[in-house]
Structures are given as structure tokens and as C-alpha cells.
């Protein structure tokens, strides 16, 4: 005998499929929506269904966008000579929020991960190299995550780009601001010391 | 200039409105869905939109159900003389999962909370009292949460039901199984000692 009605269980199952949402959280979210107004429920449902509507992939940088080229590639004020390579569209959002980078982006669409069966051909790496050969680029900023896969992908890209005679930089690894030296892991602390900067 | 496309931001906002989902989690969930197949996205969206379809409130116990009376109230094998009072439909699910209660339920639809402006009239308390006067009930199990509001609501119900000459019990408060005496708070430990049971 079912304790939870079918349509309710169905949404619980859908929530459970999302990353980081366990069965208890899925239940809680579903029962919250069950108590919300029909309008709010409709808004949420149609936001899900229309998520991919009018969403394009920029044919230059592979970022998700509302237009092709995307508004960053299309912006005359951006420095065309600097390209920041990131794993995912969310990384672009994170870097844009800092306001510290005025160049263009290139979204790889993931990282090289043999365990998950993702090789270089699955990523937008060929497109990056073609772009570098065609455009007048002075600097490539490798901004993949400081994870094993991210570092390996950065290394792979570095080897691929080196023959093109372009300045290659990697975003700094070190202590997070507000972090505590005492509790930092060895690798992070090693990177922080290696990457030390001169006081000007 | 928008960094995140409008339809993507819209779903991020909808996720952010859910309890316990912060802006970062909302972003992560949305970008996960953006990468999922059109079919999976459609399944999720329609599960949201159809959540309340065919969902009724049982006119006897106020639980959410697919039929009225619900399948618990309608089940001839359940003990009709015992009613367990809970705050929310999810509490019914939790108790049913234990398999330790064979009686019927009564869902209050919340707890008395003056701060949130919820008085006894907002809850299905009148319906409970009418039910107790009409039906042949031997025991009321008060199973509201062991929070301040839950305890206050249980106390309120106890006073209301006492004149009806029905046995009233309250689910035990004490140490959670797997918990540690050393780390238990004083109130929980006090309840555990007060509620101690004889070895038979």
C-alpha cells in the first residue's frame, strides 16, 4: 500500500536525482511545494520547462548565452588579446563577479577525466587551439579547478599551447582569504609558498 | 549586462525560494539541469506542474491522499480505536515506516505558533475533537515534534481532550538511538531519565 500519493512520490524521485539532494531533502522540498500556492507551483514548473528556451552555445567561446556570439565575445570593450580557459559556464559567472578579468573566455565543457571516460576530444579543446591560431592572443589564463582533473587538464593545455608562443598563466593556488595557515593542507600551503609574490 | 541568461536566472531564483537551498546550490542545480537531456528536464517540469493533480485532503484525518477517505482511514485492518496526532503529512510517512503503529492518524496541518500567527483555529483541532466525540476512540497518541511549539501544542491538546475521558499518551522523548550520553543536552537527558522504563 502506498503511503505517499503517486504524483507526490514522482516529484520526490525527480528531486532525488539532482546532485547533492538526498531522499529526505527531496521529501522536504516536495512537501514544501505541496503547501505553496498554485501560482508559485506553476511558476516553478514552467521555469524548469523553459530553462533551455532561447539558450544557445556561443560558437566562439562555448559559453551558454542568449545570443551567438555571446554578449562577452560581442562586447567591444573586452580585451580580445586575453583568453581565460574555464571548465564550466558557472566558472565564467564566478570570474565575472570579481570584475578582475577584462578579456574573453573559453569554456571547455568539463575536464579530462579518464575515470569518467572524458578525453580531450569530448571537450572544446580543438576549438580553443583553432581560435588561438586564428586570433591575435597575447595571454591564455588557465582557470580550471585546483583538483587533480583540473590540474591535469591545465597541464595538457599548457603542452598543447606552448608551441604557439603565447604567454600562458595559471590562476594562483594558495590560502583562501579568511583561511587559517594552521589548518591548511600541505599541498595548498606548498602552492602558497611557491607562488609567493614580492611586495612592490 | 547580464552574465546569466534570463531563463537560467529564472530557475535559479525559483530554486532559491525553496527552504534550505541557498543561491550557490540553486545555481548548481540549475546548471546540472541545463546539461541534462530534454526528456529528463521535461519529466522534472511536468512532475512539478502535476504535483497537486489528483491530490485530495482526507476529510477524516486531513492527510494528503489520492482518495477521500484516505487509504489508511479506509483500511479495515487498522485499529479504529487509536488515533495518532501529528503535525504534517510527512510525519505520517515517518511513523508508517516504523510499522509500529496500527491505528489511524490525525494531521493538524502545523503547530500552534503565536510568533508565526498560527492559532488553534488555523489547525485541524476542531475536527479532531469532533472526531473524538463521534468515534469510539480508546487512545490518543500525541506525536507532535519535541520542539517548543510541538510541546505547547501537545499540552494544549491534552487539556482539550482530558474531559473526554480518553487515554492520552505522548511519544517518548529521550536519547536518539546511536546517540551519546556525554553529548546529550540537559533537557533531552532529563526527559530520558523521567521516561525510564522497567525491564520486564
CSV table of C-alpha atoms in Angstrom, one decimal:
chain,number,residue,atom,x,y,z
A,1,UNK,CA,0.0,0.0,0.0
A,2,UNK,CA,1.4,3.4,-1.0
A,3,UNK,CA,1.8,5.9,1.9
A,4,UNK,CA,2.8,8.8,-0.4
A,5,UNK,CA,0.5,9.6,-3.3
A,6,UNK,CA,1.9,8.8,-6.7
A,7,UNK,CA,2.3,12.4,-8.1
A,8,UNK,CA,4.0,13.4,-4.8
A,9,UNK,CA,6.4,10.4,-5.0
A,10,UNK,CA,7.1,11.3,-8.6
A,11,UNK,CA,8.4,14.8,-7.7
A,12,UNK,CA,10.3,13.4,-4.7
A,13,UNK,CA,12.1,11.0,-7.2
A,14,UNK,CA,12.8,13.8,-9.6
A,15,UNK,CA,14.4,15.9,-6.8
A,16,UNK,CA,16.4,12.9,-5.6
A,17,UNK,CA,18.1,12.7,-9.0
A,18,UNK,CA,19.6,16.2,-8.6
A,19,UNK,CA,23.2,16.3,-7.3
A,20,UNK,CA,23.5,16.7,-3.5
A,21,UNK,CA,19.8,16.2,-2.9
A,22,UNK,CA,19.2,13.1,-0.7
A,23,UNK,CA,15.8,11.4,-0.2
A,24,UNK,CA,15.0,13.3,2.9
A,25,UNK,CA,15.7,16.7,1.4
A,26,UNK,CA,13.7,15.7,-1.7
A,27,UNK,CA,10.7,14.9,0.5
A,28,UNK,CA,11.0,18.2,2.4
A,29,UNK,CA,11.2,20.2,-0.9
A,30,UNK,CA,8.2,18.3,-2.4
A,31,UNK,CA,6.0,18.8,0.7
A,32,UNK,CA,7.0,22.5,0.8
A,33,UNK,CA,5.8,22.9,-2.8
A,34,UNK,CA,2.7,20.9,-2.0
A,35,UNK,CA,1.8,23.7,0.5
A,36,UNK,CA,2.7,26.6,-1.8
A,37,UNK,CA,0.1,28.3,-4.0
A,38,UNK,CA,-0.9,27.0,-7.4
A,39,UNK,CA,0.7,30.1,-8.9
A,40,UNK,CA,4.1,29.6,-7.3
A,41,UNK,CA,4.0,25.9,-8.3
A,42,UNK,CA,3.1,26.9,-11.9
A,43,UNK,CA,6.0,29.4,-11.9
A,44,UNK,CA,8.5,26.8,-10.8
A,45,UNK,CA,7.3,24.2,-13.2
A,46,UNK,CA,7.3,26.5,-16.2
A,47,UNK,CA,10.8,27.8,-15.2
A,48,UNK,CA,12.0,24.2,-15.4
A,49,UNK,CA,10.3,23.5,-18.7
A,50,UNK,CA,11.5,26.8,-20.3
A,51,UNK,CA,15.1,26.5,-19.0
A,52,UNK,CA,16.6,25.7,-22.3
A,53,UNK,CA,14.4,28.0,-24.4
A,54,UNK,CA,16.4,30.7,-26.2
A,55,UNK,CA,19.6,29.3,-24.7
A,56,UNK,CA,22.4,29.0,-27.2
A,57,UNK,CA,26.0,27.9,-27.1
A,58,UNK,CA,28.4,30.7,-28.2
A,59,UNK,CA,30.2,29.3,-31.3
A,60,UNK,CA,33.3,31.2,-30.3
A,61,UNK,CA,33.7,30.6,-26.5
A,62,UNK,CA,31.2,27.7,-26.0
A,63,UNK,CA,29.6,29.6,-23.1
A,64,UNK,CA,25.8,29.4,-22.7
A,65,UNK,CA,24.2,32.5,-23.9
A,66,UNK,CA,21.1,34.2,-25.3
A,67,UNK,CA,22.8,35.2,-28.5
A,68,UNK,CA,25.6,33.9,-30.7
A,69,UNK,CA,28.3,35.4,-30.3
A,70,UNK,CA,27.6,35.8,-26.6
A,71,UNK,CA,27.5,39.2,-25.0
A,72,UNK,CA,31.0,38.9,-23.7
A,73,UNK,CA,32.6,37.8,-27.1
A,74,UNK,CA,30.5,40.6,-28.7
A,75,UNK,CA,31.5,43.3,-26.3
A,76,UNK,CA,33.9,45.8,-28.0
A,77,UNK,CA,35.2,46.9,-24.6
A,78,UNK,CA,36.7,43.5,-23.7
A,79,UNK,CA,40.4,42.8,-24.3
A,80,UNK,CA,40.4,40.5,-27.3
A,81,UNK,CA,44.1,39.5,-26.7
A,82,UNK,CA,43.5,37.7,-23.4
A,83,UNK,CA,41.5,34.4,-23.1
A,84,UNK,CA,40.6,32.7,-19.8
A,85,UNK,CA,40.0,29.0,-20.1
A,86,UNK,CA,37.4,27.6,-17.6
A,87,UNK,CA,35.7,24.2,-17.2
A,88,UNK,CA,32.0,25.3,-17.0
A,89,UNK,CA,29.7,28.3,-17.6
A,90,UNK,CA,29.3,28.7,-13.9
A,91,UNK,CA,33.1,29.5,-13.7
A,92,UNK,CA,32.6,32.4,-16.1
A,93,UNK,CA,29.9,33.7,-13.7
A,94,UNK,CA,32.3,33.4,-10.7
A,95,UNK,CA,35.1,35.2,-12.5
A,96,UNK,CA,32.9,37.9,-13.9
A,97,UNK,CA,31.7,38.6,-10.4
A,98,UNK,CA,35.2,39.5,-9.3
A,99,UNK,CA,35.5,42.2,-12.0
A,100,UNK,CA,39.2,41.4,-12.2
A,101,UNK,CA,39.3,40.0,-15.8
A,102,UNK,CA,38.6,42.1,-18.8
A,103,UNK,CA,39.4,39.6,-21.5
A,104,UNK,CA,37.4,36.8,-23.2
A,105,UNK,CA,36.6,33.3,-22.1
A,106,UNK,CA,36.8,29.8,-23.5
A,107,UNK,CA,34.6,27.2,-21.8
A,108,UNK,CA,35.9,23.6,-22.1
A,109,UNK,CA,32.7,21.9,-21.1
A,110,UNK,CA,34.4,19.8,-18.4
A,111,UNK,CA,37.8,18.4,-17.6
A,112,UNK,CA,39.8,15.5,-18.9
A,113,UNK,CA,38.8,12.6,-16.6
A,114,UNK,CA,39.8,9.0,-17.8
A,115,UNK,CA,37.7,7.5,-14.9
A,116,UNK,CA,34.5,9.2,-16.2
A,117,UNK,CA,35.6,8.5,-19.8
A,118,UNK,CA,36.1,12.1,-20.7
A,119,UNK,CA,39.1,12.6,-23.1
A,120,UNK,CA,40.3,15.7,-24.8
A,121,UNK,CA,38.1,15.1,-27.8
A,122,UNK,CA,35.0,15.4,-25.6
A,123,UNK,CA,36.0,18.9,-24.6
A,124,UNK,CA,36.1,22.2,-26.7
A,125,UNK,CA,40.0,21.9,-26.9
A,126,UNK,CA,40.3,21.7,-30.6
A,127,UNK,CA,38.1,24.8,-30.9
A,128,UNK,CA,40.5,26.6,-28.5
A,129,UNK,CA,43.6,25.8,-30.4
A,130,UNK,CA,41.9,26.9,-33.7
A,131,UNK,CA,40.9,30.1,-32.0
A,132,UNK,CA,44.4,30.7,-30.8
A,133,UNK,CA,45.8,30.2,-34.3
A,134,UNK,CA,43.3,32.5,-35.9
A,135,UNK,CA,43.0,35.3,-33.4
A,136,UNK,CA,45.7,37.6,-32.1
A,137,UNK,CA,46.0,36.4,-28.5
A,138,UNK,CA,48.8,37.5,-26.1
A,139,UNK,CA,47.8,35.6,-22.9
A,140,UNK,CA,46.0,32.4,-22.0
A,141,UNK,CA,44.8,32.3,-18.4
A,142,UNK,CA,44.3,28.6,-17.4
A,143,UNK,CA,41.5,28.8,-14.8
A,144,UNK,CA,40.5,25.1,-14.4
A,145,UNK,CA,39.7,24.0,-10.8
A,146,UNK,CA,42.6,23.2,-8.5
A,147,UNK,CA,41.5,19.5,-8.5
A,148,UNK,CA,43.5,16.6,-9.9
A,149,UNK,CA,41.5,16.6,-13.1
A,150,UNK,CA,41.6,20.4,-13.3
A,151,UNK,CA,45.4,20.4,-12.9
A,152,UNK,CA,45.9,17.6,-15.4
A,153,UNK,CA,43.7,19.4,-17.9
A,154,UNK,CA,45.7,22.6,-17.4
A,155,UNK,CA,49.0,20.7,-17.9
A,156,UNK,CA,47.6,19.1,-21.1
A,157,UNK,CA,46.6,22.5,-22.4
A,158,UNK,CA,49.9,24.1,-21.5
A,159,UNK,CA,51.8,21.5,-23.5
A,160,UNK,CA,49.4,22.0,-26.5
A,161,UNK,CA,49.7,25.8,-26.4
A,162,UNK,CA,53.4,26.2,-25.7
A,163,UNK,CA,54.4,25.7,-29.4
A,164,UNK,CA,52.1,28.6,-30.3
A,165,UNK,CA,54.3,31.1,-28.5
A,166,UNK,CA,51.6,32.6,-26.3
A,167,UNK,CA,52.1,33.7,-22.7
A,168,UNK,CA,50.4,31.0,-20.5
A,169,UNK,CA,49.4,31.8,-16.9
A,170,UNK,CA,47.6,29.7,-14.3
A,171,UNK,CA,45.4,31.2,-11.6
A,172,UNK,CA,47.1,31.2,-8.2
A,173,UNK,CA,46.7,28.4,-5.8
A,174,UNK,CA,47.2,29.3,-2.2
A,175,UNK,CA,45.4,30.0,1.1
A,176,UNK,CA,41.8,31.1,0.7
A,177,UNK,CA,41.1,34.6,2.1
A,178,UNK,CA,40.0,34.2,5.7
A,179,UNK,CA,41.6,30.8,5.8
A,180,UNK,CA,43.9,29.7,8.6
A,181,UNK,CA,47.5,28.8,8.0
A,182,UNK,CA,47.4,26.2,10.8
A,183,UNK,CA,44.6,24.3,9.2
A,184,UNK,CA,45.7,24.5,5.6
A,185,UNK,CA,46.6,21.2,3.9
A,186,UNK,CA,50.2,20.7,2.9
A,187,UNK,CA,49.6,20.9,-0.9
A,188,UNK,CA,47.7,24.2,-0.6
A,189,UNK,CA,50.4,25.6,1.7
A,190,UNK,CA,53.2,24.4,-0.6
A,191,UNK,CA,51.5,26.2,-3.5
A,192,UNK,CA,51.1,29.3,-1.4
A,193,UNK,CA,54.8,29.4,-0.7
A,194,UNK,CA,55.8,28.6,-4.3
A,195,UNK,CA,53.5,31.3,-5.6
A,196,UNK,CA,54.7,34.0,-3.1
A,197,UNK,CA,54.8,37.5,-4.5
A,198,UNK,CA,57.1,40.4,-3.9
A,199,UNK,CA,55.8,43.4,-2.0
A,200,UNK,CA,56.2,46.2,-4.5
B,1,UNK,CA,25.0,43.4,-18.6
B,2,UNK,CA,23.5,40.0,-17.7
B,3,UNK,CA,26.1,37.3,-17.2
B,4,UNK,CA,23.5,34.5,-16.8
B,5,UNK,CA,20.8,34.2,-19.4
B,6,UNK,CA,17.3,35.2,-18.3
B,7,UNK,CA,15.6,31.7,-18.4
B,8,UNK,CA,18.6,30.3,-16.5
B,9,UNK,CA,18.4,33.0,-13.8
B,10,UNK,CA,14.7,32.5,-13.5
B,11,UNK,CA,15.1,28.8,-12.5
B,12,UNK,CA,18.0,29.8,-10.1
B,13,UNK,CA,15.6,32.2,-8.5
B,14,UNK,CA,12.8,29.6,-8.2
B,15,UNK,CA,15.2,27.1,-6.6
B,16,UNK,CA,16.5,29.8,-4.2
B,17,UNK,CA,13.0,30.2,-2.9
B,18,UNK,CA,12.9,26.6,-1.6
B,19,UNK,CA,13.8,26.0,2.0
B,20,UNK,CA,17.4,25.2,2.7
B,21,UNK,CA,18.5,26.0,-0.9
B,22,UNK,CA,21.0,28.9,-1.0
B,23,UNK,CA,21.9,30.8,-4.1
B,24,UNK,CA,25.0,28.7,-4.8
B,25,UNK,CA,23.1,25.4,-4.5
B,26,UNK,CA,20.3,26.9,-6.7
B,27,UNK,CA,23.0,27.7,-9.4
B,28,UNK,CA,24.5,24.3,-9.2
B,29,UNK,CA,21.1,22.5,-9.5
B,30,UNK,CA,20.1,24.8,-12.5
B,31,UNK,CA,23.3,24.2,-14.4
B,32,UNK,CA,23.0,20.5,-13.7
B,33,UNK,CA,19.5,20.6,-15.3
B,34,UNK,CA,20.9,22.6,-18.2
B,35,UNK,CA,23.2,19.7,-19.0
B,36,UNK,CA,20.5,17.1,-18.6
B,37,UNK,CA,18.6,15.7,-21.6
B,38,UNK,CA,15.4,17.4,-22.8
B,39,UNK,CA,13.4,14.3,-21.7
B,40,UNK,CA,14.8,14.5,-18.1
B,41,UNK,CA,14.1,18.2,-18.0
B,42,UNK,CA,10.5,17.6,-19.3
B,43,UNK,CA,9.9,14.9,-16.7
B,44,UNK,CA,11.0,17.1,-13.9
B,45,UNK,CA,9.0,20.1,-15.1
B,46,UNK,CA,5.8,18.1,-15.6
B,47,UNK,CA,6.3,16.4,-12.2
B,48,UNK,CA,6.3,19.9,-10.6
B,49,UNK,CA,3.2,21.0,-12.6
B,50,UNK,CA,1.3,17.8,-11.9
B,51,UNK,CA,2.2,17.7,-8.2
B,52,UNK,CA,-1.2,18.7,-6.9
B,53,UNK,CA,-3.2,16.7,-9.6
B,54,UNK,CA,-5.5,14.1,-8.0
B,55,UNK,CA,-4.2,15.1,-4.6
B,56,UNK,CA,-7.0,15.3,-2.0
B,57,UNK,CA,-7.1,16.1,1.7
B,58,UNK,CA,-8.8,13.2,3.6
B,59,UNK,CA,-11.9,14.7,5.2
B,60,UNK,CA,-11.4,12.4,8.2
B,61,UNK,CA,-7.7,12.7,9.1
B,62,UNK,CA,-6.6,15.7,7.0
B,63,UNK,CA,-3.8,13.7,5.5
B,64,UNK,CA,-2.9,14.2,1.8
B,65,UNK,CA,-4.2,11.3,-0.2
B,66,UNK,CA,-5.3,10.1,-3.6
B,67,UNK,CA,-8.8,9.3,-2.3
B,68,UNK,CA,-11.2,10.5,0.3
B,69,UNK,CA,-11.3,8.8,2.8
B,70,UNK,CA,-7.5,8.1,2.5
B,71,UNK,CA,-6.2,4.6,2.2
B,72,UNK,CA,-5.3,4.5,5.9
B,73,UNK,CA,-8.7,5.7,7.2
B,74,UNK,CA,-10.3,3.3,4.7
B,75,UNK,CA,-8.3,0.2,5.7
B,76,UNK,CA,-10.4,-2.3,7.6
B,77,UNK,CA,-7.3,-3.8,9.2
B,78,UNK,CA,-6.3,-0.6,11.0
B,79,UNK,CA,-7.3,-0.2,14.7
B,80,UNK,CA,-10.0,2.4,14.7
B,81,UNK,CA,-9.8,3.0,18.4
B,82,UNK,CA,-6.3,4.5,18.4
B,83,UNK,CA,-5.5,7.9,16.8
B,84,UNK,CA,-2.0,9.4,16.4
B,85,UNK,CA,-1.9,13.2,16.2
B,86,UNK,CA,0.9,14.6,14.0
B,87,UNK,CA,1.8,18.0,12.6
B,88,UNK,CA,2.4,17.3,9.0
B,89,UNK,CA,1.7,14.6,6.3
B,90,UNK,CA,5.5,13.8,6.3
B,91,UNK,CA,5.2,12.7,9.9
B,92,UNK,CA,2.6,10.1,8.9
B,93,UNK,CA,5.1,8.8,6.4
B,94,UNK,CA,7.8,8.6,9.1
B,95,UNK,CA,5.6,6.8,11.6
B,96,UNK,CA,4.3,4.4,8.9
B,97,UNK,CA,7.8,3.5,8.0
B,98,UNK,CA,8.4,2.2,11.6
B,99,UNK,CA,5.5,-0.3,11.2
B,100,UNK,CA,4.9,0.2,15.0
B,101,UNK,CA,1.5,1.9,14.8
B,102,UNK,CA,-1.6,0.2,13.6
B,103,UNK,CA,-4.2,2.9,14.4
B,104,UNK,CA,-5.4,5.9,12.5
B,105,UNK,CA,-3.9,9.4,12.1
B,106,UNK,CA,-5.0,12.9,12.5
B,107,UNK,CA,-2.9,15.6,10.7
B,108,UNK,CA,-3.0,19.0,12.4
B,109,UNK,CA,-1.5,20.9,9.5
B,110,UNK,CA,1.1,22.6,11.6
B,111,UNK,CA,1.6,23.7,15.2
B,112,UNK,CA,0.4,26.5,17.4
B,113,UNK,CA,2.9,29.2,17.0
B,114,UNK,CA,2.0,32.8,18.1
B,115,UNK,CA,5.2,34.2,16.5
B,116,UNK,CA,4.1,32.9,13.1
B,117,UNK,CA,0.5,33.9,13.8
B,118,UNK,CA,-0.8,30.3,13.9
B,119,UNK,CA,-3.5,29.8,16.5
B,120,UNK,CA,-5.6,26.7,17.3
B,121,UNK,CA,-8.2,27.8,14.7
B,122,UNK,CA,-5.7,27.6,11.9
B,123,UNK,CA,-5.2,23.9,12.6
B,124,UNK,CA,-7.5,20.9,12.3
B,125,UNK,CA,-8.1,20.8,16.1
B,126,UNK,CA,-11.8,21.3,16.0
B,127,UNK,CA,-12.1,18.4,13.5
B,128,UNK,CA,-10.1,16.2,15.9
B,129,UNK,CA,-12.3,17.0,18.9
B,130,UNK,CA,-15.5,16.3,16.8
B,131,UNK,CA,-13.9,13.1,15.6
B,132,UNK,CA,-13.2,12.0,19.2
B,133,UNK,CA,-16.8,12.8,20.3
B,134,UNK,CA,-18.2,10.9,17.3
B,135,UNK,CA,-15.9,7.9,17.1
B,136,UNK,CA,-15.1,5.2,19.7
B,137,UNK,CA,-11.5,6.1,20.5
B,138,UNK,CA,-9.5,4.5,23.3
B,139,UNK,CA,-6.2,6.2,22.9
B,140,UNK,CA,-4.8,9.4,21.5
B,141,UNK,CA,-1.1,9.4,20.8
B,142,UNK,CA,0.3,12.9,20.7
B,143,UNK,CA,3.2,12.8,18.2
B,144,UNK,CA,4.0,16.4,17.6
B,145,UNK,CA,7.6,17.3,17.3
B,146,UNK,CA,9.7,17.7,20.5
B,147,UNK,CA,10.2,21.4,19.8
B,148,UNK,CA,8.8,24.3,21.9
B,149,UNK,CA,5.8,24.7,19.6
B,150,UNK,CA,5.2,21.0,19.3
B,151,UNK,CA,5.3,20.5,23.1
B,152,UNK,CA,3.0,23.5,23.6
B,153,UNK,CA,0.5,22.1,21.0
B,154,UNK,CA,0.6,18.7,22.7
B,155,UNK,CA,-0.1,20.4,26.1
B,156,UNK,CA,-3.0,22.4,24.5
B,157,UNK,CA,-4.5,19.2,23.0
B,158,UNK,CA,-4.0,17.3,26.3
B,159,UNK,CA,-6.1,19.9,28.2
B,160,UNK,CA,-8.8,19.9,25.5
B,161,UNK,CA,-9.0,16.1,25.3
B,162,UNK,CA,-8.8,15.3,29.1
B,163,UNK,CA,-12.5,16.0,29.7
B,164,UNK,CA,-13.4,13.4,27.0
B,165,UNK,CA,-12.0,10.6,29.2
B,166,UNK,CA,-9.7,9.1,26.6
B,167,UNK,CA,-6.3,7.7,27.4
B,168,UNK,CA,-3.7,10.3,26.2
B,169,UNK,CA,-0.1,9.3,25.5
B,170,UNK,CA,2.8,11.3,24.2
B,171,UNK,CA,5.7,9.7,22.2
B,172,UNK,CA,8.8,9.3,24.3
B,173,UNK,CA,11.5,11.9,24.3
B,174,UNK,CA,14.9,10.7,25.2
B,175,UNK,CA,18.3,9.8,23.7
B,176,UNK,CA,18.3,9.1,19.9
B,177,UNK,CA,19.5,5.5,19.1
B,178,UNK,CA,23.2,5.7,18.4
B,179,UNK,CA,23.4,9.0,20.4
B,180,UNK,CA,26.0,9.6,23.1
B,181,UNK,CA,25.0,10.3,26.7
B,182,UNK,CA,28.0,12.5,27.1
B,183,UNK,CA,26.9,14.9,24.4
B,184,UNK,CA,23.2,14.9,25.1
B,185,UNK,CA,21.7,18.2,26.1
B,186,UNK,CA,20.3,18.5,29.6
B,187,UNK,CA,16.6,18.7,28.5
B,188,UNK,CA,16.9,15.5,26.4
B,189,UNK,CA,18.7,13.7,29.2
B,190,UNK,CA,16.2,14.9,31.8
B,191,UNK,CA,13.4,13.5,29.6
B,192,UNK,CA,15.3,10.2,29.1
B,193,UNK,CA,15.5,9.8,32.9
B,194,UNK,CA,12.0,10.8,33.6
B,195,UNK,CA,10.7,8.5,30.9
B,196,UNK,CA,12.7,5.5,32.0
B,197,UNK,CA,11.1,2.1,31.6
B,198,UNK,CA,11.2,-1.1,33.7
B,199,UNK,CA,13.0,-4.1,32.4
B,200,UNK,CA,10.2,-6.7,32.2
